Coordinates of C-alpha atoms in Angstrom, one line a residue:
Chain A
M1 CA 4.7 -34.0 -8.1
T2 CA 5.4 -30.3 -8.4
E3 CA 2.4 -28.0 -9.0
V4 CA 3.0 -25.6 -11.9
R5 CA 0.9 -22.5 -12.5
Y6 CA 1.1 -20.9 -15.9
F7 CA 0.2 -17.2 -16.4
A8 CA -0.6 -15.0 -19.4
A9 CA 1.4 -15.9 -22.5
A10 CA 2.8 -19.0 -20.7
A11 CA -0.8 -20.3 -20.1
E12 CA -1.7 -19.6 -23.7
A13 CA 1.4 -21.5 -25.0
A14 CA 0.9 -24.4 -22.6
G15 CA -2.9 -24.5 -23.4
R16 CA -3.6 -24.7 -19.7
H17 CA -3.5 -22.8 -16.4
G18 CA -1.6 -25.4 -14.5
E19 CA -0.5 -29.0 -14.2
S20 CA 1.4 -31.4 -11.9
L21 CA 4.8 -32.5 -13.1
A22 CA 7.5 -34.7 -11.6
A23 CA 11.0 -33.1 -11.7
N24 CA 13.9 -32.8 -9.3
T25 CA 15.2 -29.5 -10.5
I26 CA 13.9 -26.4 -12.3
G27 CA 16.1 -27.5 -15.3
E28 CA 14.3 -30.8 -15.5
L29 CA 11.0 -29.1 -15.1
R30 CA 11.7 -26.8 -18.0
A31 CA 12.7 -29.7 -20.2
L32 CA 9.5 -31.6 -19.2
M33 CA 7.3 -28.5 -20.0
V34 CA 9.0 -28.1 -23.4
E35 CA 8.6 -31.8 -24.1
R36 CA 4.9 -31.7 -23.4
H37 CA 4.0 -28.3 -25.0
G38 CA 6.6 -27.8 -27.6
E39 CA 8.2 -24.8 -29.2
P40 CA 5.6 -22.1 -28.4
L41 CA 6.1 -22.7 -24.7
E42 CA 9.8 -23.0 -25.1
R43 CA 9.9 -19.5 -26.7
V44 CA 7.9 -18.0 -23.9
L45 CA 9.8 -19.8 -21.2
T46 CA 13.1 -18.2 -22.1
R47 CA 11.9 -14.9 -20.8
C48 CA 9.6 -16.1 -18.0
S49 CA 10.5 -16.0 -14.3
L50 CA 9.9 -19.3 -12.6
L51 CA 9.2 -18.7 -9.0
V52 CA 9.5 -21.5 -6.4
D53 CA 7.6 -20.6 -3.3
G54 CA 7.9 -17.0 -4.3
V55 CA 11.6 -17.0 -5.1
V56 CA 12.9 -16.7 -8.7
A57 CA 14.7 -20.0 -9.4
E58 CA 17.6 -21.0 -11.6
N59 CA 17.9 -24.2 -13.6
D60 CA 19.9 -25.9 -10.7
T61 CA 17.2 -25.0 -8.1
A62 CA 16.1 -28.2 -6.5
L63 CA 12.4 -29.0 -6.3
E64 CA 10.5 -30.6 -3.4
E65 CA 7.3 -32.6 -3.7
T66 CA 5.2 -29.8 -2.3
D67 CA 6.7 -26.9 -4.2
V68 CA 4.5 -24.6 -6.3
V69 CA 6.2 -23.2 -9.4
D70 CA 4.7 -20.0 -10.8
V71 CA 5.6 -19.3 -14.5
L72 CA 5.3 -15.6 -15.0
P73 CA 6.1 -13.8 -18.2
P74 CA 7.1 -10.2 -18.1
F75 CA 5.3 -7.4 -20.0
A76 CA 5.6 -3.7 -19.8
G77 CA 2.4 -2.2 -21.1
G78 CA 0.9 0.8 -19.4
Chain B
M1 CA -0.1 -6.3 9.3
P2 CA -0.1 -2.6 8.2
L3 CA 3.1 -0.7 7.7
P4 CA 3.6 2.6 9.5
P5 CA 2.0 5.5 7.7
L6 CA 4.2 7.0 5.0
V7 CA 3.0 10.6 5.6
E8 CA 2.3 12.7 8.7
P9 CA -1.2 14.2 8.7
G10 CA -1.5 17.5 6.8
P11 CA -3.5 20.5 8.0
A12 CA -7.1 20.3 8.9
L13 CA -9.5 19.8 6.0
S14 CA -11.7 22.6 4.7
R15 CA -15.4 22.4 4.9
A16 CA -15.7 21.6 1.2
E17 CA -13.1 18.9 1.4
T18 CA -14.7 17.4 4.4
D19 CA -18.0 17.2 2.5
R20 CA -16.4 15.8 -0.6
L21 CA -14.4 13.2 1.3
S22 CA -17.1 12.4 4.0
R23 CA -17.5 8.8 2.8
H24 CA -13.8 8.2 3.2
I25 CA -13.7 9.8 6.6
L26 CA -16.5 7.4 7.7
L27 CA -14.1 4.5 7.2
P28 CA -12.7 3.8 10.7
Q29 CA -9.3 2.7 9.4
L30 CA -8.9 5.9 7.4
G31 CA -10.9 8.5 9.3
E32 CA -10.0 12.2 9.4
I33 CA -6.4 11.5 10.3
G34 CA -5.9 9.2 7.4
Q35 CA -7.5 11.7 5.2
R36 CA -5.2 14.4 6.4
R37 CA -2.3 12.0 5.7
L38 CA -3.5 11.7 2.1
R39 CA -3.8 15.5 2.0
G40 CA -0.1 15.8 3.1
A41 CA 1.1 13.3 0.6
T42 CA 3.1 13.8 -2.6
V43 CA 2.6 11.0 -5.1
A44 CA 4.6 10.7 -8.3
M45 CA 2.9 9.0 -11.2
V46 CA 5.2 8.0 -14.1
G47 CA 3.1 7.7 -17.2
A48 CA -0.3 9.4 -17.6
G49 CA -1.6 6.7 -20.0
G50 CA -3.7 3.6 -19.5
L51 CA -2.8 2.9 -15.9
G52 CA -1.9 6.5 -15.0
S53 CA -5.4 7.8 -16.0
P54 CA -7.5 5.7 -13.6
A55 CA -4.8 5.8 -10.9
L56 CA -4.4 9.5 -11.1
M57 CA -8.2 10.1 -11.2
Y58 CA -8.9 7.9 -8.1
L59 CA -6.0 9.4 -6.2
A60 CA -7.1 13.0 -7.0
A61 CA -10.6 12.1 -6.0
A62 CA -9.3 10.5 -2.9
G63 CA -7.9 13.8 -1.6
I64 CA -4.2 13.3 -2.3
G65 CA -2.5 16.7 -1.8
T66 CA 0.1 16.7 -4.6
L67 CA 0.2 14.6 -7.7
R68 CA 3.4 14.8 -9.7
I69 CA 2.8 13.6 -13.2
I70 CA 5.8 12.6 -15.4
D71 CA 5.0 12.0 -19.0
H72 CA 6.4 13.5 -22.2
D73 CA 3.7 12.2 -24.7
V74 CA 0.9 14.0 -26.3
V75 CA -2.6 12.6 -26.5
E76 CA -3.2 10.4 -29.6
R77 CA -6.5 9.0 -30.9
S78 CA -5.4 5.4 -30.3
N79 CA -4.9 6.3 -26.6
L80 CA -8.5 7.1 -25.9
H81 CA -9.9 3.6 -25.6
R82 CA -8.1 3.2 -22.3
Q83 CA -6.5 6.4 -21.2
I84 CA -9.7 7.8 -19.8
A85 CA -8.2 11.0 -18.3
H86 CA -8.0 12.3 -21.9
G87 CA -10.7 13.1 -24.4
V88 CA -11.1 13.9 -28.0
S89 CA -10.7 17.6 -27.4
D90 CA -7.2 16.8 -25.9
L91 CA -5.8 15.3 -29.1
G92 CA -2.3 16.7 -29.6
R93 CA -2.2 18.2 -26.1
P94 CA 0.6 17.2 -23.7
K95 CA -0.8 14.4 -21.5
V96 CA 0.4 16.1 -18.3
D97 CA -1.8 19.1 -19.2
S98 CA -4.8 17.1 -20.3
A99 CA -4.6 14.9 -17.2
A100 CA -4.3 18.0 -14.9
A101 CA -7.4 19.5 -16.3
T102 CA -9.4 16.3 -15.6
L103 CA -8.0 16.0 -12.1
W104 CA -8.8 19.5 -11.2
E105 CA -12.4 18.9 -12.1
L106 CA -12.4 16.1 -9.6
A107 CA -10.4 17.8 -6.9
P108 CA -10.1 21.6 -7.1
D109 CA -7.7 21.8 -4.2
L110 CA -5.3 19.3 -5.7
T111 CA -1.7 20.5 -6.5
V112 CA -0.6 19.1 -9.8
D113 CA 3.1 19.1 -10.5
R114 CA 3.4 18.7 -14.2
R115 CA 6.7 17.3 -15.6
N116 CA 6.5 17.1 -19.4
E117 CA 9.7 15.2 -19.6
Q118 CA 10.9 11.8 -20.6
L119 CA 12.1 10.0 -17.5
T120 CA 15.6 8.6 -18.1
A121 CA 18.5 7.2 -16.0
Y122 CA 19.9 10.8 -16.0
N123 CA 17.0 12.6 -14.5
A124 CA 15.0 9.8 -12.7
D125 CA 16.3 10.7 -9.2
D126 CA 15.6 14.4 -9.7
L127 CA 12.1 13.7 -11.0
L128 CA 11.2 11.3 -8.2
R129 CA 12.9 12.8 -5.3
G130 CA 10.6 14.3 -2.7
A131 CA 7.7 12.0 -3.5
D132 CA 6.4 9.8 -0.7
V133 CA 5.5 7.0 -3.1
V134 CA 6.0 6.4 -6.8
L135 CA 3.6 4.7 -9.2
D136 CA 4.8 3.1 -12.4
G137 CA 2.4 3.0 -15.4
T138 CA 5.0 3.4 -18.2
D139 CA 5.1 1.3 -21.3
T140 CA 8.7 0.2 -21.8
F141 CA 10.9 -2.2 -19.9
A142 CA 13.8 0.3 -20.1
T143 CA 11.8 3.0 -18.3
R144 CA 10.5 0.5 -15.8
Y145 CA 13.9 -0.7 -14.7
V146 CA 15.1 2.9 -14.5
V147 CA 12.2 3.7 -12.2
D148 CA 12.9 0.6 -10.1
D149 CA 16.5 1.5 -9.7
A150 CA 15.8 5.1 -8.8
C151 CA 13.2 4.1 -6.2
A152 CA 15.7 1.6 -4.7
R153 CA 18.3 4.4 -4.5
L154 CA 15.8 6.9 -3.0
G155 CA 14.3 4.3 -0.6
L156 CA 10.8 4.9 -2.1
P157 CA 8.0 2.4 -2.3
L158 CA 7.0 1.7 -5.9
V159 CA 3.4 0.7 -6.8
W160 CA 3.8 -1.2 -10.0
G161 CA 1.3 -2.2 -12.6
S162 CA 1.6 -3.7 -16.1
V163 CA -0.8 -4.7 -18.7
L164 CA -0.8 -6.4 -22.1
R165 CA -3.6 -7.9 -24.1
F166 CA -6.0 -9.4 -21.5
D167 CA -3.3 -9.8 -18.8
A168 CA -2.1 -7.7 -16.0
Q169 CA 0.3 -7.8 -13.0
V170 CA 0.3 -5.4 -10.1
S171 CA 2.4 -5.3 -7.0
V172 CA 4.2 -3.1 -4.5
F173 CA 8.0 -3.1 -4.5
W174 CA 10.2 -1.6 -1.8
A175 CA 13.9 -2.1 -1.7
S176 CA 14.1 -0.8 1.9
P177 CA 10.8 -1.5 3.6
P178 CA 10.3 -0.9 7.3
Q179 CA 9.6 -3.4 10.1
G180 CA 12.1 -6.0 8.8
R181 CA 9.9 -6.8 5.8
D182 CA 11.5 -8.6 3.0
P183 CA 12.9 -6.2 0.4
V184 CA 11.5 -7.0 -3.1
R185 CA 11.7 -5.0 -6.3
L186 CA 11.1 -5.3 -10.0
R187 CA 14.6 -6.9 -10.3
T188 CA 13.5 -9.5 -7.7
L189 CA 10.6 -10.5 -9.9
F190 CA 12.2 -10.2 -13.2
P191 CA 16.0 -10.1 -12.6
H192 CA 17.0 -9.5 -16.2
E193 CA 15.6 -6.7 -18.3
P194 CA 14.1 -8.1 -21.5
G195 CA 15.8 -6.9 -24.6
E196 CA 14.1 -4.4 -26.9
G197 CA 11.6 -6.1 -29.2
E198 CA 11.8 -9.4 -27.2
I199 CA 8.3 -8.9 -25.8
P200 CA 5.5 -7.1 -27.7
S201 CA 4.2 -3.8 -26.5
C202 CA 0.5 -2.7 -26.2
A203 CA 1.0 -0.9 -29.5
E204 CA 2.0 -4.2 -31.1
A205 CA -0.1 -6.7 -29.3
G206 CA -3.1 -4.6 -28.1
V207 CA -4.6 -4.3 -24.7
L208 CA -8.2 -4.4 -23.4
G209 CA -8.9 -0.9 -22.3
A210 CA -11.1 -1.6 -19.3
L211 CA -8.4 -3.9 -17.9
C212 CA -6.4 -0.7 -17.2
G213 CA -9.2 0.6 -15.0
Q214 CA -9.0 -2.4 -12.7
V215 CA -5.3 -2.3 -12.4
G216 CA -5.1 1.5 -12.0
A217 CA -7.7 1.3 -9.3
V218 CA -5.6 -1.4 -7.4
M219 CA -2.6 0.9 -7.8
A220 CA -4.6 3.8 -6.3
H221 CA -5.8 1.9 -3.3
E222 CA -2.4 0.3 -2.6
T223 CA -1.0 3.9 -2.6
I224 CA -3.7 5.1 -0.2
K225 CA -3.0 2.2 2.1
L226 CA 0.7 2.9 2.2
I227 CA 0.2 6.6 2.8
A228 CA -2.3 6.0 5.6
G229 CA -0.6 2.9 7.0
I230 CA -3.7 0.8 6.8
G231 CA -4.4 -2.8 5.7
E232 CA -2.1 -5.3 4.3
P233 CA 0.0 -3.9 1.5
L234 CA 0.6 -5.8 -1.7
L235 CA 4.3 -6.1 -0.8
G236 CA 5.7 -9.6 -1.3
R237 CA 2.7 -10.6 -3.5
V238 CA 1.9 -10.0 -7.2
L239 CA -1.7 -10.0 -8.2
V240 CA -2.0 -11.4 -11.7
L241 CA -5.2 -10.7 -13.6
D242 CA -6.5 -12.9 -16.5
A243 CA -9.4 -10.8 -17.8
L244 CA -10.3 -13.3 -20.5
N245 CA -11.1 -15.9 -17.9
A246 CA -12.1 -13.4 -15.2
R247 CA -9.5 -14.7 -12.8
W248 CA -7.3 -12.9 -10.2
S249 CA -4.4 -15.0 -8.9
E250 CA -1.9 -14.2 -6.2
V251 CA 1.8 -15.0 -6.7
P252 CA 4.0 -14.8 -3.7
L253 CA 7.3 -12.9 -4.2
R254 CA 10.3 -13.2 -1.9
S255 CA 13.9 -12.0 -2.1
G256 CA 15.2 -15.4 -1.1
S257 CA 17.5 -13.9 1.5
T258 CA 16.8 -14.3 5.2
T259 CA 14.0 -11.9 6.1
G260 CA 13.6 -9.8 9.2
S261 CA 16.6 -8.2 10.9
P262 CA 17.5 -9.6 14.3
D263 CA 16.9 -6.1 15.7
E264 CA 13.4 -6.1 14.4
R265 CA 12.6 -9.5 15.9
G266 CA 14.2 -8.4 19.2
L267 CA 12.1 -5.3 19.3
S268 CA 8.9 -7.1 18.8
V269 CA 9.8 -9.5 21.6
D270 CA 10.6 -6.5 23.9
V271 CA 7.2 -4.9 23.1
N272 CA 5.4 -8.1 24.1
A273 CA 7.5 -8.6 27.1
S274 CA 7.0 -5.1 28.4
S275 CA 3.2 -5.2 27.9
D276 CA 3.2 -8.5 29.8
T277 CA 5.2 -7.3 32.7
E278 CA 4.1 -3.7 32.9
P279 CA 2.2 -3.2 36.2
T280 CA -1.5 -3.3 35.6
L281 CA -2.3 -1.8 39.0
G282 CA -2.4 1.8 39.9
A283 CA 0.7 3.9 40.1
P284 CA 3.1 3.2 43.0
G285 CA 2.0 4.8 46.2
R286 CA -1.7 4.1 45.5
P287 CA -1.7 0.3 46.0
E288 CA -5.4 0.6 47.1
S289 CA -6.4 1.5 43.5
P290 CA -8.4 -1.1 41.7
P291 CA -6.7 -2.7 38.7
L292 CA -7.1 -0.7 35.5
A293 CA -8.8 -2.3 32.5
R294 CA -6.7 -2.3 29.3
L295 CA -7.5 -2.8 25.7
T296 CA -5.5 -3.4 22.6
P297 CA -5.6 -1.1 19.5
A298 CA -7.6 -3.7 17.6
E299 CA -10.2 -3.7 20.4
L300 CA -10.3 0.1 20.4
D301 CA -10.8 0.1 16.7
R302 CA -13.8 -2.2 17.0
R303 CA -15.3 -0.3 19.9
L304 CA -14.9 3.0 18.0
T305 CA -16.9 1.4 15.2
E306 CA -19.5 0.3 17.7
R307 CA -19.6 3.8 19.1
R308 CA -20.2 5.3 15.6
H309 CA -23.2 3.0 15.4
R310 CA -24.3 4.1 18.9
R311 CA -23.9 0.6 20.2
D312 CA -21.1 1.6 22.6
D313 CA -20.6 4.7 24.7
F314 CA -17.3 6.1 26.0
I315 CA -15.0 9.1 25.9
L316 CA -11.7 8.5 24.2
L317 CA -9.3 10.7 26.1
D318 CA -6.0 11.9 24.8
V319 CA -3.8 13.1 27.7
R320 CA -0.8 14.2 25.6
E321 CA 0.1 17.8 24.9
P322 CA -1.6 19.9 22.2
E323 CA 1.4 19.8 19.9
E324 CA 1.4 16.0 20.0
Y325 CA -2.3 16.0 19.4
M326 CA -1.9 18.3 16.3
R327 CA 0.7 16.0 14.8
S328 CA -1.5 12.9 15.0
S329 CA -4.4 11.7 17.1
I330 CA -6.9 8.8 17.1
P331 CA -10.1 9.9 15.3
G332 CA -12.9 10.6 17.7
S333 CA -10.6 11.4 20.6
R334 CA -10.8 14.4 23.0
L335 CA -7.7 16.3 24.2
V336 CA -7.3 16.9 27.9
P337 CA -3.6 17.1 28.7
L338 CA -2.5 15.1 31.7
A339 CA -1.8 18.1 34.0
R340 CA -5.4 19.3 33.3
A341 CA -6.9 15.8 33.5
L342 CA -5.7 15.6 37.1
T343 CA -7.7 18.7 38.1
E344 CA -11.4 19.4 38.9
A345 CA -11.6 21.6 35.7
G346 CA -10.2 18.7 33.6
R347 CA -12.8 16.3 35.1
A348 CA -15.5 18.8 34.3
E349 CA -14.4 18.8 30.7
I350 CA -14.6 15.0 30.6
G351 CA -18.1 15.2 32.2
E352 CA -20.3 12.2 32.9
T353 CA -19.7 9.1 30.8
P354 CA -20.0 5.4 31.4
E355 CA -16.3 4.9 30.6
V356 CA -13.1 6.7 29.7
I357 CA -10.6 5.2 27.4
A358 CA -7.3 7.0 28.0
Y359 CA -4.2 7.0 25.8
C360 CA -0.9 8.9 25.5
A361 CA 2.2 8.4 23.3
L362 CA 3.1 5.0 24.9
G363 CA 1.2 4.5 28.1
P364 CA 2.6 6.1 31.3
R365 CA 0.7 9.4 31.2
A366 CA -2.5 7.5 30.4
E367 CA -1.8 5.2 33.4
Q368 CA -1.4 8.2 35.6
A369 CA -4.6 10.0 34.4
A370 CA -6.5 6.7 34.6
T371 CA -5.5 6.0 38.1
D372 CA -6.5 9.4 39.2
L373 CA -9.8 9.3 37.3
A374 CA -10.6 5.9 38.8
A375 CA -10.0 7.3 42.2
H376 CA -12.7 9.9 41.3
G377 CA -15.2 7.2 40.4
Y378 CA -14.7 6.9 36.7
A379 CA -14.6 3.6 34.9
V380 CA -11.3 3.8 33.0
T381 CA -9.6 1.7 30.4
V382 CA -6.1 2.3 29.1
L383 CA -5.0 1.8 25.5
E384 CA -2.1 -0.6 25.6
G385 CA 1.1 0.8 24.0
G386 CA -0.5 4.3 23.4
I387 CA -0.8 5.9 20.0
A388 CA 2.4 4.3 18.9
A389 CA 0.7 0.9 19.1
W390 CA -2.4 2.3 17.5
E391 CA -0.5 3.6 14.5
S392 CA 1.3 0.4 13.9
R393 CA -1.7 -1.9 14.5

């Protein structure tokens, strides 16, 4: 299972701060997240960085059992 | 591990500054030398708003020498719930002027370099050049990516904070960090600049005012740490704050490329090897000398703290030349250059003490002084790696 941590608008859209999901790639993980949490999270996800072990991942990035994926939305307020 | 200090120590502090900053100078990691580094620093703050206000105020109060403030806005009433450098009497006034007045109240010796201009891709390099470190507290993605690009071109570290609603992110970016650290920047965290209107701004979605205080303060102390070369910088980590749930999280950030240049790794191996193989006995020709004790920078740090609390007693002896001592020295040290330390007059200056801890730039001069002092009955310990090792501890 991959550990997912949601932050800011992503946490709000998912209704949680984290969960464990089984996926082989970031693409699969995205699909699973959207399936579970619907359109609000899908909208936020399009602009989020998904970091696997600190590195921004693409849809074809492979996931290991022990990976932590951080879902971080950008914002620019100062 | 700390990075090397960004700034060389500035001139000695005045009496008034020493009084004002005495609680900083007490901190062993910072001390008088670190404080003089802050004094010698030029910090550029882009945006004198929600993040800029607390960051600037803490930096001014911390004794930074020059604050360059870049902002082209005037103070509006809707700013005041979070932009605490400005007050009701400042409404309509340029933020750079309003902020400068607040900062001078905190630090009369501060130099404020006011740039009442909009930072753009055309002037960013000119506005940021000459700063030792840049802070970004602006409120649009466009400006943030321009600042990130300019800092990468200029090789400057960027202390970056961002807030929206109850959420905040803060980090240190540096496209060309020292010591083989992994280069990370805004484009590492968010590779693609979000389109205009894609993400709401504070003006649209709101922001909790006091949240800015926390994040601005983190930006201020990360700046201080970089300038003085102390502590573990927030490089390669993003702190994420969820104020509504009172939760700070740490998100690691890496470039994904191989980190650490081979040169850097080779260097660190060499340093270890040389300290392992360096002769620990007296200088050649004096084989009868007892072995000299040695201590690491970390041990010295701890013993200096103990000495301040009067639980340890020794003289920290700097045997370099006065010019070197002026450039930087270990707080609490006493200068007796090597040539003098080898004489009766030099020993009279050192006087009676349970122990002498000697250091120079790298070690050889301290070894020589220590060997001679030991022969004259002193208990002597040599700082391994000299001030170079101390400063990169």
